[in-house]
Short mmCIF file of N, CA, C and O in Angstrom, two decimals:
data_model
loop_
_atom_site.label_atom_id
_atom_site.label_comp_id
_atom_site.label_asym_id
_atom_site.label_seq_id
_atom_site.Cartn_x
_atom_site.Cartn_y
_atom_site.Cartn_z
N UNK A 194 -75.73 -30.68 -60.03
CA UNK A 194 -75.65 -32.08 -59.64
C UNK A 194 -74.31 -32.33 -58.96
O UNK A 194 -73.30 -31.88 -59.49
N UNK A 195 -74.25 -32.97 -57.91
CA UNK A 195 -73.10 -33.14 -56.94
C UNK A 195 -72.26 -34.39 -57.51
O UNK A 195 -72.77 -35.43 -57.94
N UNK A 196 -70.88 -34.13 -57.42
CA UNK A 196 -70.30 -35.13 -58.48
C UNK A 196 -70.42 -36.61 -57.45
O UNK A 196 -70.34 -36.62 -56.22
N UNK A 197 -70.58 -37.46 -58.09
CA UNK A 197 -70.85 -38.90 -57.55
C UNK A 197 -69.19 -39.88 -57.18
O UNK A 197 -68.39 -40.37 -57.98
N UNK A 198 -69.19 -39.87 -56.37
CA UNK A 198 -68.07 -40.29 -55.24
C UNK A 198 -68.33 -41.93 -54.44
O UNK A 198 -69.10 -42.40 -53.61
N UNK A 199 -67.19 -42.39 -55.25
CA UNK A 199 -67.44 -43.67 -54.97
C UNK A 199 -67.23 -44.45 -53.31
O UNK A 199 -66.19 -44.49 -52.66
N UNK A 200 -68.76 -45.08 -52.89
CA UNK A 200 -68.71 -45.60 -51.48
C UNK A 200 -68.00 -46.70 -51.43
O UNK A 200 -68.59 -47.63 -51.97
N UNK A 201 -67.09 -46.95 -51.03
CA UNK A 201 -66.30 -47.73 -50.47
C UNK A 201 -66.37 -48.55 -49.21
O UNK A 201 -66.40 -49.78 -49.11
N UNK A 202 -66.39 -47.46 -48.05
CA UNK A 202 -67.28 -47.70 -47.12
C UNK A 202 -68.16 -47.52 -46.44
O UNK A 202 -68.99 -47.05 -47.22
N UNK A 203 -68.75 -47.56 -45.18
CA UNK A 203 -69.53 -47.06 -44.44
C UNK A 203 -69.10 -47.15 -43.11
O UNK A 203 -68.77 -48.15 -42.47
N UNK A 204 -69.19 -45.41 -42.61
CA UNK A 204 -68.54 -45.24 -41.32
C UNK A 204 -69.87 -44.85 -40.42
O UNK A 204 -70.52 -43.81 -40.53
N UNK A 205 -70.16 -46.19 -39.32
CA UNK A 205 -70.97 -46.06 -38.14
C UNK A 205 -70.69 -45.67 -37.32
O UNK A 205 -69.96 -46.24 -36.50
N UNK A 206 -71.14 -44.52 -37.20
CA UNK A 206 -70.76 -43.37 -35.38
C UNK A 206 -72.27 -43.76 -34.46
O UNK A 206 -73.37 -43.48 -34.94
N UNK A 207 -72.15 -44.26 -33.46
CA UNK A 207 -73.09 -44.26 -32.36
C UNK A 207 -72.43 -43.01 -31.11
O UNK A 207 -71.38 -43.12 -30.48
N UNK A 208 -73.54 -41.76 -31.03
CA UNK A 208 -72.84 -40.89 -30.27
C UNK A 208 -74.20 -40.26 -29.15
O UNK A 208 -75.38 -40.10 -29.46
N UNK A 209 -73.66 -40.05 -28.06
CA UNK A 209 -74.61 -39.66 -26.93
C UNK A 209 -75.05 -38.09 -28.10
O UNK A 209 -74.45 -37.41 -28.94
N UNK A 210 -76.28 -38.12 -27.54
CA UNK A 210 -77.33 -36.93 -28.07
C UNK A 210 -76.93 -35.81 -27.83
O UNK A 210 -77.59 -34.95 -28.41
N UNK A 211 -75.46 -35.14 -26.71
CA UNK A 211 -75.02 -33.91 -26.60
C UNK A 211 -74.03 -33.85 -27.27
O UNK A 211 -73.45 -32.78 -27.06
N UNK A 212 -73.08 -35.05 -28.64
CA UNK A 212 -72.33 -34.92 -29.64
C UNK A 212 -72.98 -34.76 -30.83
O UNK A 212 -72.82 -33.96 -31.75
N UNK A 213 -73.66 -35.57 -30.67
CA UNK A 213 -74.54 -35.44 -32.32
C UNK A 213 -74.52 -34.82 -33.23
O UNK A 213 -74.34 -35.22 -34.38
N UNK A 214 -74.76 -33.52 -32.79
CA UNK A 214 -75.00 -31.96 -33.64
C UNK A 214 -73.63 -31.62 -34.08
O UNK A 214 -73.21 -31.44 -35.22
N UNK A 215 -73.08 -31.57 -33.06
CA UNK A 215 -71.21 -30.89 -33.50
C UNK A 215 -70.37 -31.64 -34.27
O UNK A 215 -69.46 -31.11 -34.90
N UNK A 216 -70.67 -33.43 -34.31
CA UNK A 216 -70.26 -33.56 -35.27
C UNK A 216 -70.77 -34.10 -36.67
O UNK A 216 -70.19 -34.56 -37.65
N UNK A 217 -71.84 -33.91 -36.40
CA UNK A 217 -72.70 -34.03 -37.69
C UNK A 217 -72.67 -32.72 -38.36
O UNK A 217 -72.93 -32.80 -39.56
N UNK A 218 -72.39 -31.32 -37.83
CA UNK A 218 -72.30 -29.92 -38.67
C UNK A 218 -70.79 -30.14 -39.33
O UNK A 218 -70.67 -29.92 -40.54
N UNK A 219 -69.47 -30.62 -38.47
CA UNK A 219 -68.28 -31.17 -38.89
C UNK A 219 -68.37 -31.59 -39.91
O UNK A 219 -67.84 -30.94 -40.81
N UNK A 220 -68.92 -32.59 -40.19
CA UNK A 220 -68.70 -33.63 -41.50
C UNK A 220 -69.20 -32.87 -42.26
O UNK A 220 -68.34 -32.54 -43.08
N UNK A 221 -70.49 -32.22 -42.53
CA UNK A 221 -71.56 -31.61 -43.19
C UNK A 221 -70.68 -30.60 -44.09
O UNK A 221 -70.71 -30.46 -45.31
N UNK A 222 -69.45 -29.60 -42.66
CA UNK A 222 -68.95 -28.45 -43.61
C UNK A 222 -68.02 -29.18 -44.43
O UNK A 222 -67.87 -28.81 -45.59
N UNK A 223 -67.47 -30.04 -44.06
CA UNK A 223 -66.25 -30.75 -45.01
C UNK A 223 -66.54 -31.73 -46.10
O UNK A 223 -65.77 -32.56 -46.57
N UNK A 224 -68.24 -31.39 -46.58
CA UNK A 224 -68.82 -31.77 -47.32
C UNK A 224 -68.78 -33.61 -47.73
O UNK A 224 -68.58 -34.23 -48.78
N UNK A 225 -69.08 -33.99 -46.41
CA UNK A 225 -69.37 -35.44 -46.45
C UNK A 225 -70.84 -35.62 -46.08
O UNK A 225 -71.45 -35.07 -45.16
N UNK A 226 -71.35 -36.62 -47.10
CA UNK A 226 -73.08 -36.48 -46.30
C UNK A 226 -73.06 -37.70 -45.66
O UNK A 226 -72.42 -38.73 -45.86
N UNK A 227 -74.21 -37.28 -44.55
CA UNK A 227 -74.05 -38.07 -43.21
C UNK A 227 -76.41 -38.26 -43.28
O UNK A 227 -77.33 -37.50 -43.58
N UNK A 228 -76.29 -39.66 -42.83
CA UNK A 228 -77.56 -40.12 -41.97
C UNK A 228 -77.87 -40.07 -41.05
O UNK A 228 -77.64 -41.06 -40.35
N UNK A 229 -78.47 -39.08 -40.52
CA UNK A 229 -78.77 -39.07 -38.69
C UNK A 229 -80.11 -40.13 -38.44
O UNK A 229 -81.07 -40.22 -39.21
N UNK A 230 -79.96 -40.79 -37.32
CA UNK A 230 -80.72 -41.92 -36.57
C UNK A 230 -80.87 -41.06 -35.62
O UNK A 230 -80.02 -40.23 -35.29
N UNK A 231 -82.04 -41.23 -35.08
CA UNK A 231 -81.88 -41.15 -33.58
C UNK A 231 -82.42 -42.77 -33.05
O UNK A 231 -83.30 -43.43 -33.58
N UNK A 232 -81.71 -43.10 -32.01
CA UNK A 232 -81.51 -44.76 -31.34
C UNK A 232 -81.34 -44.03 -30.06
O UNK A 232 -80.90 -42.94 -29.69
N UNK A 233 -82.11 -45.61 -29.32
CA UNK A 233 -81.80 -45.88 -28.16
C UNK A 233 -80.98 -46.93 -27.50
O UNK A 233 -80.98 -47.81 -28.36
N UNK A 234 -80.31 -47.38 -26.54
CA UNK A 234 -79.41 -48.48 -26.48
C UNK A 234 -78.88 -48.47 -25.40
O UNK A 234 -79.00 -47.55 -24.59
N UNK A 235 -78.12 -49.63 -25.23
CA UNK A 235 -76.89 -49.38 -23.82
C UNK A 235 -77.74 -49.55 -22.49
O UNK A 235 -78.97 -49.57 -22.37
N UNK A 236 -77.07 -49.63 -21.86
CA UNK A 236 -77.55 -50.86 -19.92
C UNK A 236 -78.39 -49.60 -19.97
O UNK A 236 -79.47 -49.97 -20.41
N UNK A 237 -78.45 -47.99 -19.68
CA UNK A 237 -79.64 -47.23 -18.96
C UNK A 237 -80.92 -47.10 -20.55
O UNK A 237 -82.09 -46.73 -20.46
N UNK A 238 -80.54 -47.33 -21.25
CA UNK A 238 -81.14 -47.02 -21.86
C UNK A 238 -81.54 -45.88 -22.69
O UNK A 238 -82.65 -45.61 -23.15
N UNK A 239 -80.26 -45.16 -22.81
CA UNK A 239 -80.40 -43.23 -23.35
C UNK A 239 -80.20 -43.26 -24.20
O UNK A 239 -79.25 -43.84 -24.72
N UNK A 240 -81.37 -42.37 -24.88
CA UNK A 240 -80.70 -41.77 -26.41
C UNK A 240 -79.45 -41.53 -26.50
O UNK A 240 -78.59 -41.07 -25.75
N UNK A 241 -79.49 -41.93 -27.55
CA UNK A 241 -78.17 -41.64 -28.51
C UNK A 241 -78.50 -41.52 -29.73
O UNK A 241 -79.72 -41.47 -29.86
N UNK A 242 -77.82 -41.46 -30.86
CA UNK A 242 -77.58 -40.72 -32.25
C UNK A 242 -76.72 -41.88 -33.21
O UNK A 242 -75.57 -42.22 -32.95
N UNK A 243 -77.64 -42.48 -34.52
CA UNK A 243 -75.95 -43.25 -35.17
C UNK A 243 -76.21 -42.42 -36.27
O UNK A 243 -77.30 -42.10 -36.73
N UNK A 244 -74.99 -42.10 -36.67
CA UNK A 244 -74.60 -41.21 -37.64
C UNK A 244 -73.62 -42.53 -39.11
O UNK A 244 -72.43 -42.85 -39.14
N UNK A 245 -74.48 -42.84 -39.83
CA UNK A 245 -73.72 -43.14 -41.69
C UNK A 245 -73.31 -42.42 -42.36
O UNK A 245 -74.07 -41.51 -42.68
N UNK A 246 -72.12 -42.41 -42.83
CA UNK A 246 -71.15 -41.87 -43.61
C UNK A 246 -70.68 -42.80 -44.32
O UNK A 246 -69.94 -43.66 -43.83
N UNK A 247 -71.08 -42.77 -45.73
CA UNK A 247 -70.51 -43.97 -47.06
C UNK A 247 -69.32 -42.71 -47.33
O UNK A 247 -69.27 -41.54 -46.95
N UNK A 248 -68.56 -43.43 -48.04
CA UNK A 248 -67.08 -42.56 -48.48
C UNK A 248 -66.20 -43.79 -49.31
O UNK A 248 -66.61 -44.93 -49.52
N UNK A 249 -64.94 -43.25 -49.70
CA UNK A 249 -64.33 -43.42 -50.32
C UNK A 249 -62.90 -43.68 -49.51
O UNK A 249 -62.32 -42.73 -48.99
N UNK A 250 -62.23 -45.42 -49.43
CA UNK A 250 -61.72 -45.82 -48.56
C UNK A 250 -60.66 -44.92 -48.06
O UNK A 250 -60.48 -45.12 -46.86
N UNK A 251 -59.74 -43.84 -48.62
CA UNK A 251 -59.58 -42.76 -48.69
C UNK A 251 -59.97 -41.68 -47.87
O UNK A 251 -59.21 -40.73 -48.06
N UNK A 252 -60.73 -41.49 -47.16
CA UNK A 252 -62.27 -40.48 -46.48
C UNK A 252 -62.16 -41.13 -44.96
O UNK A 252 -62.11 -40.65 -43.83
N UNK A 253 -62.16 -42.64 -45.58
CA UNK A 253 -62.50 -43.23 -43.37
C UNK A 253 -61.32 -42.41 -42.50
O UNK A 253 -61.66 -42.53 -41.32
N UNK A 254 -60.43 -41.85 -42.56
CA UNK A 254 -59.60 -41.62 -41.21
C UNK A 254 -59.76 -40.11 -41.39
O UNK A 254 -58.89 -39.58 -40.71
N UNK A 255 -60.45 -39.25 -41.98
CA UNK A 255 -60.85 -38.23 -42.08
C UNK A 255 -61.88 -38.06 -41.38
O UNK A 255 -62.01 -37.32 -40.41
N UNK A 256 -62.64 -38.77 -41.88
CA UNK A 256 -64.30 -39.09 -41.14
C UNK A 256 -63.87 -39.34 -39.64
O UNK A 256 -64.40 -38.61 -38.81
N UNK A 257 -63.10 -40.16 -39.26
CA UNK A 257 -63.07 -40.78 -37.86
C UNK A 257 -62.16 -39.73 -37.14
O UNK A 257 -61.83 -40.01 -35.99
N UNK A 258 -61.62 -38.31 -37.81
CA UNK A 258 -61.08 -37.93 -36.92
C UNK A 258 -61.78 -36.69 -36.52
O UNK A 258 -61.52 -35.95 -35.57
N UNK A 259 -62.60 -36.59 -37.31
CA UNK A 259 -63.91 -35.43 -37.34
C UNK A 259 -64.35 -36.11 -35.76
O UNK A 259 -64.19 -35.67 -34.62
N UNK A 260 -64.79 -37.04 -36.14
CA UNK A 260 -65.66 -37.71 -34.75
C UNK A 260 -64.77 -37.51 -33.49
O UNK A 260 -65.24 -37.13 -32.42
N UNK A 261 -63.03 -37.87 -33.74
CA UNK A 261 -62.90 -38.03 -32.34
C UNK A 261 -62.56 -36.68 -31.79
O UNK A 261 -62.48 -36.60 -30.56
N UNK A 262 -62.31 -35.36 -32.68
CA UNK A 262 -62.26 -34.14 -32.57
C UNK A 262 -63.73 -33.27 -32.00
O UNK A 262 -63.75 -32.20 -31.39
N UNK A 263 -64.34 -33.71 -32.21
CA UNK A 263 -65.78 -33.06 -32.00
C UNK A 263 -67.04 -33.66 -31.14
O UNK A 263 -68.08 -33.08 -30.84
N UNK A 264 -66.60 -35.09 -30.81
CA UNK A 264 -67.34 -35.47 -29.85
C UNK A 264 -66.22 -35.72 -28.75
O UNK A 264 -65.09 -36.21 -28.72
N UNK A 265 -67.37 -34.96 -27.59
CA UNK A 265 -66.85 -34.57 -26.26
C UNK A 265 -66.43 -35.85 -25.57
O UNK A 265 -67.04 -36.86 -25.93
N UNK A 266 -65.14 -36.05 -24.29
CA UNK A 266 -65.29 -36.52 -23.79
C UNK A 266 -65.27 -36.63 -22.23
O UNK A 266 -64.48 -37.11 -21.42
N UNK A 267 -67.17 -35.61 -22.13
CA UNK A 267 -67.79 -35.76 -21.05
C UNK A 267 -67.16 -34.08 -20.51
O UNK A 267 -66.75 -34.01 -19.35
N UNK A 268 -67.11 -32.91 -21.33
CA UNK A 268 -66.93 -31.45 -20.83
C UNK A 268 -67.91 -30.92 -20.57
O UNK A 268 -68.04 -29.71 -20.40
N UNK A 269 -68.81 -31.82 -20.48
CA UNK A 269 -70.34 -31.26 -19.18
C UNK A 269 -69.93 -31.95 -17.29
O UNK A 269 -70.67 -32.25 -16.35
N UNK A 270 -68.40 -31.96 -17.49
CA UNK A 270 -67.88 -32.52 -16.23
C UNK A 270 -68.48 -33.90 -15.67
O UNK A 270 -68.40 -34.25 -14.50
N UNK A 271 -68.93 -34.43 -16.44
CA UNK A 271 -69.28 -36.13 -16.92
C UNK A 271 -68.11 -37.11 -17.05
O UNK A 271 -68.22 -38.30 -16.73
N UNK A 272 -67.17 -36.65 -17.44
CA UNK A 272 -65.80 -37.39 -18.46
C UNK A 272 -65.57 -38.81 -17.69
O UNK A 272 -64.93 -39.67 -18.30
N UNK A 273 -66.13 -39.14 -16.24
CA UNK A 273 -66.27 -40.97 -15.68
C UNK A 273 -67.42 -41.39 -16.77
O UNK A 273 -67.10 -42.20 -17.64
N UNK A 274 -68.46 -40.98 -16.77
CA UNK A 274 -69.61 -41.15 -17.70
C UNK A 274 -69.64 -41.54 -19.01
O UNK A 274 -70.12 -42.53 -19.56
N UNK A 275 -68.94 -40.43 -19.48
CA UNK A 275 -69.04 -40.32 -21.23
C UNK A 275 -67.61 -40.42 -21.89
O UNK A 275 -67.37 -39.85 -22.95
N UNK A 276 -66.72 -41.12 -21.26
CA UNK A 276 -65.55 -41.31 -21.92
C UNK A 276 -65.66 -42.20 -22.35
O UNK A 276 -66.09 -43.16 -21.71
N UNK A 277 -65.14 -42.33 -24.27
CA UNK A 277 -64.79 -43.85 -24.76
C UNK A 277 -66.80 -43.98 -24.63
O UNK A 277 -67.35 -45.04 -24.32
N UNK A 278 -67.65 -42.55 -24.98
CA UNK A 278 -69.07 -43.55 -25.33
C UNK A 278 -69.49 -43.07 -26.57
O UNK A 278 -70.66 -42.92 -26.93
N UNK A 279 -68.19 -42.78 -27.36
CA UNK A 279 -68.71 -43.15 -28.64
C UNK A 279 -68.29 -44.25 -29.57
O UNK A 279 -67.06 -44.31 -29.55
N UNK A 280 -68.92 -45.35 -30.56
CA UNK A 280 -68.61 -46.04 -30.74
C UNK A 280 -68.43 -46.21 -32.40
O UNK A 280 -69.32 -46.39 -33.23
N UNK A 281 -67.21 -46.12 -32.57
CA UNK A 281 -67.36 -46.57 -34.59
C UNK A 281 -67.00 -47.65 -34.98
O UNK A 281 -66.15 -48.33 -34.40
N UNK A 282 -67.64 -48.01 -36.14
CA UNK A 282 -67.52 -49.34 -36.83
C UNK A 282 -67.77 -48.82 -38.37
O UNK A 282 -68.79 -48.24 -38.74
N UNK A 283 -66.46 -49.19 -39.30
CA UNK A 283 -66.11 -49.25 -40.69
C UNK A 283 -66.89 -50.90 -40.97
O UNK A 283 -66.77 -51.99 -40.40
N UNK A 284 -67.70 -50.42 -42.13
CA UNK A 284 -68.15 -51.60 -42.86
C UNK A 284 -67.33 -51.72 -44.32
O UNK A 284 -67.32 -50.56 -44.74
N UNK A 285 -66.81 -52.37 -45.06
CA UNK A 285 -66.97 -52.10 -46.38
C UNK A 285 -68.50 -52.73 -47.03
O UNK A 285 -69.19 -53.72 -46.77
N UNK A 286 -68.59 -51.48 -48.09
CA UNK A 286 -69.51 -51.69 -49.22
C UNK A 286 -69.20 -51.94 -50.56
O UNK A 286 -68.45 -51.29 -51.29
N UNK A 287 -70.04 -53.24 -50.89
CA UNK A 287 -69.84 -53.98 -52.55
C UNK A 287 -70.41 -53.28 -53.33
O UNK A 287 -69.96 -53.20 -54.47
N UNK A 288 -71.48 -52.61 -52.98
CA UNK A 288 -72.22 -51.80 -54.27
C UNK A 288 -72.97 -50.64 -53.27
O UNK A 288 -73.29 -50.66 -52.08
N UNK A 289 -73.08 -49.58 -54.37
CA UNK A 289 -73.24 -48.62 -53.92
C UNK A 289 -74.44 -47.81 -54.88
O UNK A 289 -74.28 -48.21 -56.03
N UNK A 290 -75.28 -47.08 -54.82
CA UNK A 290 -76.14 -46.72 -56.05
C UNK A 290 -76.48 -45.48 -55.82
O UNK A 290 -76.01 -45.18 -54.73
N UNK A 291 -77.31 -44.23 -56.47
CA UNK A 291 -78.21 -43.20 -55.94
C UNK A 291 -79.89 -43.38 -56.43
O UNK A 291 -80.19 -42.23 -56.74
N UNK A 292 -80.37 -43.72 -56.52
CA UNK A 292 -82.00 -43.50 -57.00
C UNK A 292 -82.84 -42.66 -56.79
O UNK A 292 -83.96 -42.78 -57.28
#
């Protein structure tokens, strides 16, 4: 049984579909569990990926540096394109449960 780790918050990553993977395996090895979405959004309309991460207020600048370490910006020679297109938002959470 995985010891129970109090959510504090919740870290929303919205990331184009060629980050997704790299940093969703990131978090994964550094043993944070993560929700993959797949979403669509934004003026063209392209997939993208939101990635949840509840943690421990402690965890958010860990979490957020996973993201800005591992999602690209635009090294498929894109970087006018895909710079600054990923987007995070910290929620805090009042209650938290497992069922």
């Amino acid at each position: 049984m995985l010891p129970e780790i109090p959510v504090e918050r919740m870290v929303l990553a919205v990331l184009s579909n060629d980050d997704a993977n790299t940093v969703q395996a990131a978090l994964v090895e550094d043993e944070f569990r993560v929700t993959r979405i797949n979403t669509t959004g934004g003026f063209l309309r392209r997939g993208n990926v939101t990635l949840l991460v509840g943690v421990a207020e402690r965890d958010v600048e860990a979490v957020i540096e996973h993201i800005r370490t591992n999602a690209s910006a635009g090294s498929d020679g894109a970087s006018a394109d895909r710079a600054g297109s990923t987007m995070l938002v910290v929620l805090p959470v009042s209650v938290s449960a497992r069922v």
